[in-house]
């Protein structure tokens, strides 16, 4: 069981998806990395139909705000 990422937490906080969606996509990411494929979590979430590009952009802006404090 993986810990949810900060991006994932923000997407859940913004009500763009559920925690289970994030965890499912993190598991996809881990499986792909074990097979030598590297995709960003946001790309997987979009390709799996969990979020759209606008939602990812909004979450990334919030992530940058939180990193700056």
mmCIF file of N, CA, C and O in Angstrom:
data_model
loop_
_atom_site.group_PDB
_atom_site.id
_atom_site.type_symbol
_atom_site.label_atom_id
_atom_site.label_comp_id
_atom_site.label_asym_id
_atom_site.label_seq_id
_atom_site.Cartn_x
_atom_site.Cartn_y
_atom_site.Cartn_z
ATOM 1 N N UNK A 1 0.850 -1.187 0.000
ATOM 2 C CA UNK A 1 0.000 0.000 0.000
ATOM 3 C C UNK A 1 0.885 1.236 0.000
ATOM 4 O O UNK A 1 1.753 1.376 0.849
ATOM 5 N N UNK A 2 0.686 2.114 -0.971
ATOM 6 C CA UNK A 2 1.559 3.274 -1.129
ATOM 7 C C UNK A 2 0.960 4.502 -0.462
ATOM 8 O O UNK A 2 -0.249 4.651 -0.366
ATOM 9 N N UNK A 3 1.849 5.383 -0.037
ATOM 10 C CA UNK A 3 1.414 6.661 0.515
ATOM 11 C C UNK A 3 0.994 7.569 -0.636
ATOM 12 O O UNK A 3 1.623 7.601 -1.676
ATOM 13 N N UNK A 4 -0.073 8.287 -0.420
ATOM 14 C CA UNK A 4 -0.554 9.222 -1.437
ATOM 15 C C UNK A 4 0.454 10.365 -1.583
ATOM 16 O O UNK A 4 1.072 10.776 -0.607
ATOM 17 N N UNK A 5 0.671 10.823 -2.791
ATOM 18 C CA UNK A 5 1.642 11.887 -3.044
ATOM 19 C C UNK A 5 1.033 13.250 -2.752
ATOM 20 O O UNK A 5 -0.185 13.392 -2.663
ATOM 21 N N UNK A 6 1.879 14.265 -2.646
ATOM 22 C CA UNK A 6 1.371 15.613 -2.424
ATOM 23 C C UNK A 6 0.455 16.038 -3.562
ATOM 24 O O UNK A 6 -0.610 16.598 -3.326
ATOM 25 N N UNK A 7 0.839 15.760 -4.814
ATOM 26 C CA UNK A 7 -0.042 16.085 -5.935
ATOM 27 C C UNK A 7 -1.383 15.381 -5.755
ATOM 28 O O UNK A 7 -2.438 15.983 -5.938
ATOM 29 N N UNK A 8 -1.326 14.121 -5.366
ATOM 30 C CA UNK A 8 -2.559 13.368 -5.136
ATOM 31 C C UNK A 8 -3.409 13.978 -4.033
ATOM 32 O O UNK A 8 -4.628 14.071 -4.156
ATOM 33 N N UNK A 9 -2.771 14.397 -2.960
ATOM 34 C CA UNK A 9 -3.503 15.024 -1.859
ATOM 35 C C UNK A 9 -4.212 16.288 -2.335
ATOM 36 O O UNK A 9 -5.358 16.550 -1.964
ATOM 37 N N UNK A 10 -3.521 17.071 -3.150
ATOM 38 C CA UNK A 10 -4.109 18.312 -3.655
ATOM 39 C C UNK A 10 -5.294 18.003 -4.563
ATOM 40 O O UNK A 10 -6.346 18.643 -4.459
ATOM 41 N N UNK A 11 -5.154 17.033 -5.443
ATOM 42 C CA UNK A 11 -6.264 16.666 -6.327
ATOM 43 C C UNK A 11 -7.483 16.216 -5.534
ATOM 44 O O UNK A 11 -8.615 16.558 -5.875
ATOM 45 N N UNK A 12 -7.251 15.477 -4.459
ATOM 46 C CA UNK A 12 -8.359 15.053 -3.590
ATOM 47 C C UNK A 12 -8.940 16.270 -2.862
ATOM 48 O O UNK A 12 -10.161 16.436 -2.792
ATOM 49 N N UNK A 13 -8.068 17.148 -2.333
ATOM 50 C CA UNK A 13 -8.532 18.364 -1.643
ATOM 51 C C UNK A 13 -9.401 19.225 -2.552
ATOM 52 O O UNK A 13 -10.377 19.821 -2.100
ATOM 53 N N UNK A 14 -9.029 19.292 -3.840
ATOM 54 C CA UNK A 14 -9.785 20.096 -4.799
ATOM 55 C C UNK A 14 -11.022 19.367 -5.321
ATOM 56 O O UNK A 14 -11.754 19.903 -6.149
ATOM 57 N N UNK A 15 -11.242 18.155 -4.839
ATOM 58 C CA UNK A 15 -12.391 17.317 -5.212
ATOM 59 C C UNK A 15 -12.380 16.943 -6.695
ATOM 60 O O UNK A 15 -13.423 16.767 -7.306
ATOM 61 N N UNK A 16 -11.174 16.810 -7.257
ATOM 62 C CA UNK A 16 -11.059 16.398 -8.656
ATOM 63 C C UNK A 16 -11.068 14.875 -8.802
ATOM 64 O O UNK A 16 -11.297 14.368 -9.896
ATOM 65 N N UNK A 17 -10.789 14.168 -7.708
ATOM 66 C CA UNK A 17 -10.796 12.710 -7.749
ATOM 67 C C UNK A 17 -10.824 12.176 -6.318
ATOM 68 O O UNK A 17 -10.777 12.936 -5.359
ATOM 69 N N UNK A 18 -10.875 10.869 -6.230
ATOM 70 C CA UNK A 18 -10.886 10.188 -4.937
ATOM 71 C C UNK A 18 -9.489 9.646 -4.624
ATOM 72 O O UNK A 18 -8.691 9.388 -5.534
ATOM 73 N N UNK A 19 -9.235 9.428 -3.356
ATOM 74 C CA UNK A 19 -7.952 8.862 -2.936
ATOM 75 C C UNK A 19 -7.705 7.508 -3.602
ATOM 76 O O UNK A 19 -6.584 7.205 -4.001
ATOM 77 N N UNK A 20 -8.765 6.717 -3.768
ATOM 78 C CA UNK A 20 -8.608 5.401 -4.397
ATOM 79 C C UNK A 20 -8.129 5.533 -5.839
ATOM 80 O O UNK A 20 -7.370 4.690 -6.322
ATOM 81 N N UNK A 21 -8.553 6.597 -6.548
ATOM 82 C CA UNK A 21 -8.091 6.837 -7.916
ATOM 83 C C UNK A 21 -6.581 7.096 -7.927
ATOM 84 O O UNK A 21 -5.858 6.583 -8.784
ATOM 85 N N UNK A 22 -6.128 7.917 -6.975
ATOM 86 C CA UNK A 22 -4.705 8.241 -6.884
ATOM 87 C C UNK A 22 -3.898 6.981 -6.597
ATOM 88 O O UNK A 22 -2.889 6.708 -7.259
ATOM 89 N N UNK A 23 -4.341 6.202 -5.643
ATOM 90 C CA UNK A 23 -3.612 4.985 -5.275
ATOM 91 C C UNK A 23 -3.564 3.996 -6.429
ATOM 92 O O UNK A 23 -2.532 3.369 -6.672
ATOM 93 N N UNK A 24 -4.654 3.885 -7.170
ATOM 94 C CA UNK A 24 -4.682 2.983 -8.339
ATOM 95 C C UNK A 24 -3.647 3.434 -9.375
ATOM 96 O O UNK A 24 -2.897 2.624 -9.909
ATOM 97 N N UNK A 25 -3.596 4.727 -9.626
ATOM 98 C CA UNK A 25 -2.650 5.245 -10.618
ATOM 99 C C UNK A 25 -1.204 5.172 -10.118
ATOM 100 O O UNK A 25 -0.284 4.955 -10.912
ATOM 101 N N UNK A 26 -0.990 5.324 -8.823
ATOM 102 C CA UNK A 26 0.351 5.131 -8.265
ATOM 103 C C UNK A 26 0.800 3.682 -8.447
ATOM 104 O O UNK A 26 1.976 3.415 -8.720
ATOM 105 N N UNK A 27 -0.130 2.747 -8.299
ATOM 106 C CA UNK A 27 0.203 1.343 -8.511
ATOM 107 C C UNK A 27 0.549 1.079 -9.974
ATOM 108 O O UNK A 27 1.471 0.319 -10.272
ATOM 109 N N UNK A 28 -0.188 1.713 -10.893
ATOM 110 C CA UNK A 28 0.136 1.608 -12.321
ATOM 111 C C UNK A 28 1.542 2.142 -12.559
ATOM 112 O O UNK A 28 2.361 1.513 -13.245
ATOM 113 N N UNK A 29 1.830 3.310 -11.968
ATOM 114 C CA UNK A 29 3.137 3.935 -12.139
ATOM 115 C C UNK A 29 4.251 3.011 -11.625
ATOM 116 O O UNK A 29 5.277 2.829 -12.284
ATOM 117 N N UNK A 30 4.055 2.422 -10.460
ATOM 118 C CA UNK A 30 5.068 1.532 -9.883
ATOM 119 C C UNK A 30 5.294 0.307 -10.763
ATOM 120 O O UNK A 30 6.441 -0.094 -10.994
ATOM 121 N N UNK A 31 4.226 -0.266 -11.276
ATOM 122 C CA UNK A 31 4.354 -1.431 -12.161
ATOM 123 C C UNK A 31 5.108 -1.071 -13.425
ATOM 124 O O UNK A 31 5.969 -1.830 -13.896
ATOM 125 N N UNK A 32 4.774 0.089 -13.991
ATOM 126 C CA UNK A 32 5.451 0.525 -15.209
ATOM 127 C C UNK A 32 6.932 0.799 -14.957
ATOM 128 O O UNK A 32 7.780 0.462 -15.778
ATOM 129 N N UNK A 33 7.244 1.392 -13.837
ATOM 130 C CA UNK A 33 8.648 1.683 -13.528
ATOM 131 C C UNK A 33 9.445 0.398 -13.351
ATOM 132 O O UNK A 33 10.606 0.329 -13.757
ATOM 133 N N UNK A 34 8.818 -0.594 -12.771
ATOM 134 C CA UNK A 34 9.481 -1.893 -12.644
ATOM 135 C C UNK A 34 9.773 -2.492 -14.009
ATOM 136 O O UNK A 34 10.719 -3.258 -14.167
ATOM 137 N N UNK A 35 8.949 -2.127 -15.003
ATOM 138 C CA UNK A 35 9.129 -2.627 -16.365
ATOM 139 C C UNK A 35 9.981 -1.670 -17.217
ATOM 140 O O UNK A 35 10.148 -1.885 -18.414
ATOM 141 N N UNK A 36 10.493 -0.605 -16.598
ATOM 142 C CA UNK A 36 11.369 0.324 -17.305
ATOM 143 C C UNK A 36 10.660 1.463 -18.015
ATOM 144 O O UNK A 36 11.261 2.164 -18.819
ATOM 145 N N UNK A 37 9.378 1.676 -17.738
ATOM 146 C CA UNK A 37 8.629 2.768 -18.351
ATOM 147 C C UNK A 37 8.421 3.866 -17.313
ATOM 148 O O UNK A 37 8.033 3.592 -16.190
ATOM 149 N N UNK A 38 8.688 5.110 -17.708
ATOM 150 C CA UNK A 38 8.604 6.226 -16.768
ATOM 151 C C UNK A 38 7.566 7.243 -17.223
ATOM 152 O O UNK A 38 7.797 7.977 -18.185
ATOM 153 N N UNK A 39 6.414 7.282 -16.551
ATOM 154 C CA UNK A 39 5.400 8.310 -16.811
ATOM 155 C C UNK A 39 5.128 9.057 -15.517
ATOM 156 O O UNK A 39 5.140 8.477 -14.432
ATOM 157 N N UNK A 40 4.868 10.327 -15.651
ATOM 158 C CA UNK A 40 4.518 11.143 -14.496
ATOM 159 C C UNK A 40 3.110 10.768 -14.028
ATOM 160 O O UNK A 40 2.259 10.358 -14.838
ATOM 161 N N UNK A 41 2.855 10.941 -12.738
ATOM 162 C CA UNK A 41 1.553 10.609 -12.183
ATOM 163 C C UNK A 41 0.436 11.367 -12.899
ATOM 164 O O UNK A 41 -0.603 10.792 -13.226
ATOM 165 N N UNK A 42 0.643 12.659 -13.158
ATOM 166 C CA UNK A 42 -0.391 13.448 -13.830
ATOM 167 C C UNK A 42 -0.760 12.874 -15.187
ATOM 168 O O UNK A 42 -1.939 12.842 -15.565
ATOM 169 N N UNK A 43 0.240 12.420 -15.929
ATOM 170 C CA UNK A 43 -0.012 11.824 -17.242
ATOM 171 C C UNK A 43 -0.861 10.561 -17.105
ATOM 172 O O UNK A 43 -1.804 10.346 -17.876
ATOM 173 N N UNK A 44 -0.540 9.743 -16.130
ATOM 174 C CA UNK A 44 -1.307 8.507 -15.911
ATOM 175 C C UNK A 44 -2.741 8.846 -15.529
ATOM 176 O O UNK A 44 -3.692 8.257 -16.051
ATOM 177 N N UNK A 45 -2.915 9.811 -14.632
ATOM 178 C CA UNK A 45 -4.262 10.197 -14.209
ATOM 179 C C UNK A 45 -5.109 10.672 -15.394
ATOM 180 O O UNK A 45 -6.286 10.331 -15.495
ATOM 181 N N UNK A 46 -4.501 11.447 -16.286
ATOM 182 C CA UNK A 46 -5.229 11.927 -17.457
ATOM 183 C C UNK A 46 -5.548 10.766 -18.398
ATOM 184 O O UNK A 46 -6.698 10.620 -18.847
ATOM 185 N N UNK A 47 -4.557 9.938 -18.681
ATOM 186 C CA UNK A 47 -4.771 8.836 -19.608
ATOM 187 C C UNK A 47 -5.752 7.793 -19.081
ATOM 188 O O UNK A 47 -6.430 7.129 -19.858
ATOM 189 N N UNK A 48 -5.853 7.680 -17.764
ATOM 190 C CA UNK A 48 -6.822 6.759 -17.162
ATOM 191 C C UNK A 48 -8.213 7.394 -17.049
ATOM 192 O O UNK A 48 -9.148 6.750 -16.599
ATOM 193 N N UNK A 49 -8.332 8.662 -17.444
ATOM 194 C CA UNK A 49 -9.632 9.332 -17.415
ATOM 195 C C UNK A 49 -10.066 9.797 -16.033
ATOM 196 O O UNK A 49 -11.232 10.090 -15.804
ATOM 197 N N UNK A 50 -9.112 9.870 -15.102
ATOM 198 C CA UNK A 50 -9.435 10.279 -13.733
ATOM 199 C C UNK A 50 -9.608 11.797 -13.664
ATOM 200 O O UNK A 50 -10.526 12.292 -13.007
ATOM 201 N N UNK A 51 -8.723 12.531 -14.322
ATOM 202 C CA UNK A 51 -8.783 13.990 -14.343
ATOM 203 C C UNK A 51 -8.546 14.470 -15.772
ATOM 204 O O UNK A 51 -8.175 13.677 -16.644
ATOM 205 N N UNK A 52 -8.720 15.780 -15.982
ATOM 206 C CA UNK A 52 -8.393 16.359 -17.289
ATOM 207 C C UNK A 52 -7.205 17.317 -17.128
ATOM 208 O O UNK A 52 -6.741 17.574 -16.022
ATOM 209 N N UNK A 53 -6.741 17.841 -18.232
ATOM 210 C CA UNK A 53 -5.573 18.715 -18.211
ATOM 211 C C UNK A 53 -5.772 19.976 -17.400
ATOM 212 O O UNK A 53 -4.845 20.446 -16.726
ATOM 213 N N UNK A 54 -6.967 20.545 -17.447
ATOM 214 C CA UNK A 54 -7.244 21.749 -16.663
ATOM 215 C C UNK A 54 -7.163 21.468 -15.167
ATOM 216 O O UNK A 54 -6.652 22.283 -14.397
ATOM 217 N N UNK A 55 -7.682 20.325 -14.756
ATOM 218 C CA UNK A 55 -7.620 19.950 -13.341
ATOM 219 C C UNK A 55 -6.182 19.721 -12.899
ATOM 220 O O UNK A 55 -5.802 20.124 -11.802
ATOM 221 N N UNK A 56 -5.376 19.103 -13.754
ATOM 222 C CA UNK A 56 -3.974 18.908 -13.424
ATOM 223 C C UNK A 56 -3.273 20.257 -13.289
ATOM 224 O O UNK A 56 -2.516 20.478 -12.346
ATOM 225 N N UNK A 57 -3.540 21.169 -14.211
ATOM 226 C CA UNK A 57 -2.945 22.499 -14.147
ATOM 227 C C UNK A 57 -3.300 23.229 -12.868
ATOM 228 O O UNK A 57 -2.436 23.845 -12.231
ATOM 229 N N UNK A 58 -4.563 23.141 -12.477
ATOM 230 C CA UNK A 58 -4.999 23.777 -11.233
ATOM 231 C C UNK A 58 -4.271 23.179 -10.029
ATOM 232 O O UNK A 58 -3.810 23.898 -9.140
ATOM 233 N N UNK A 59 -4.139 21.857 -10.020
ATOM 234 C CA UNK A 59 -3.465 21.184 -8.909
ATOM 235 C C UNK A 59 -1.975 21.535 -8.870
ATOM 236 O O UNK A 59 -1.410 21.730 -7.788
ATOM 237 N N UNK A 60 -1.342 21.643 -10.032
ATOM 238 C CA UNK A 60 0.084 21.994 -10.068
ATOM 239 C C UNK A 60 0.314 23.422 -9.583
ATOM 240 O O UNK A 60 1.298 23.693 -8.894
ATOM 241 N N UNK A 61 -0.599 24.323 -9.907
ATOM 242 C CA UNK A 61 -0.495 25.694 -9.385
ATOM 243 C C UNK A 61 -0.598 25.694 -7.865
ATOM 244 O O UNK A 61 0.165 26.380 -7.176
ATOM 245 N N UNK A 62 -1.533 24.917 -7.338
ATOM 246 C CA UNK A 62 -1.699 24.818 -5.882
ATOM 247 C C UNK A 62 -0.462 24.176 -5.256
ATOM 248 O O UNK A 62 -0.011 24.603 -4.189
ATOM 249 N N UNK A 63 0.098 23.166 -5.910
ATOM 250 C CA UNK A 63 1.309 22.518 -5.419
ATOM 251 C C UNK A 63 2.440 23.523 -5.307
ATOM 252 O O UNK A 63 3.149 23.569 -4.285
ATOM 253 N N UNK A 64 2.620 24.352 -6.312
ATOM 254 C CA UNK A 64 3.661 25.381 -6.264
ATOM 255 C C UNK A 64 3.416 26.381 -5.154
ATOM 256 O O UNK A 64 4.361 26.808 -4.473
ATOM 257 N N UNK A 65 2.167 26.754 -4.924
ATOM 258 C CA UNK A 65 1.842 27.667 -3.829
ATOM 259 C C UNK A 65 2.223 27.062 -2.480
ATOM 260 O O UNK A 65 2.806 27.714 -1.641
ATOM 261 N N UNK A 66 1.869 25.782 -2.315
ATOM 262 C CA UNK A 66 2.152 25.112 -1.031
ATOM 263 C C UNK A 66 3.652 24.921 -0.817
ATOM 264 O O UNK A 66 4.126 24.989 0.309
ATOM 265 N N UNK A 67 4.387 24.690 -1.880
ATOM 266 C CA UNK A 67 5.837 24.530 -1.746
ATOM 267 C C UNK A 67 6.496 25.826 -1.318
ATOM 268 O O UNK A 67 7.474 25.822 -0.591
ATOM 269 N N UNK A 68 5.950 26.943 -1.775
ATOM 270 C CA UNK A 68 6.499 28.250 -1.419
ATOM 271 C C UNK A 68 6.113 28.640 0.000
ATOM 272 O O UNK A 68 6.710 29.535 0.581
ATOM 273 N N UNK A 69 5.080 27.981 0.528
ATOM 274 C CA UNK A 69 4.669 28.255 1.896
ATOM 275 C C UNK A 69 3.742 29.377 1.959
ATOM 276 O O UNK A 69 3.420 30.063 2.797
#
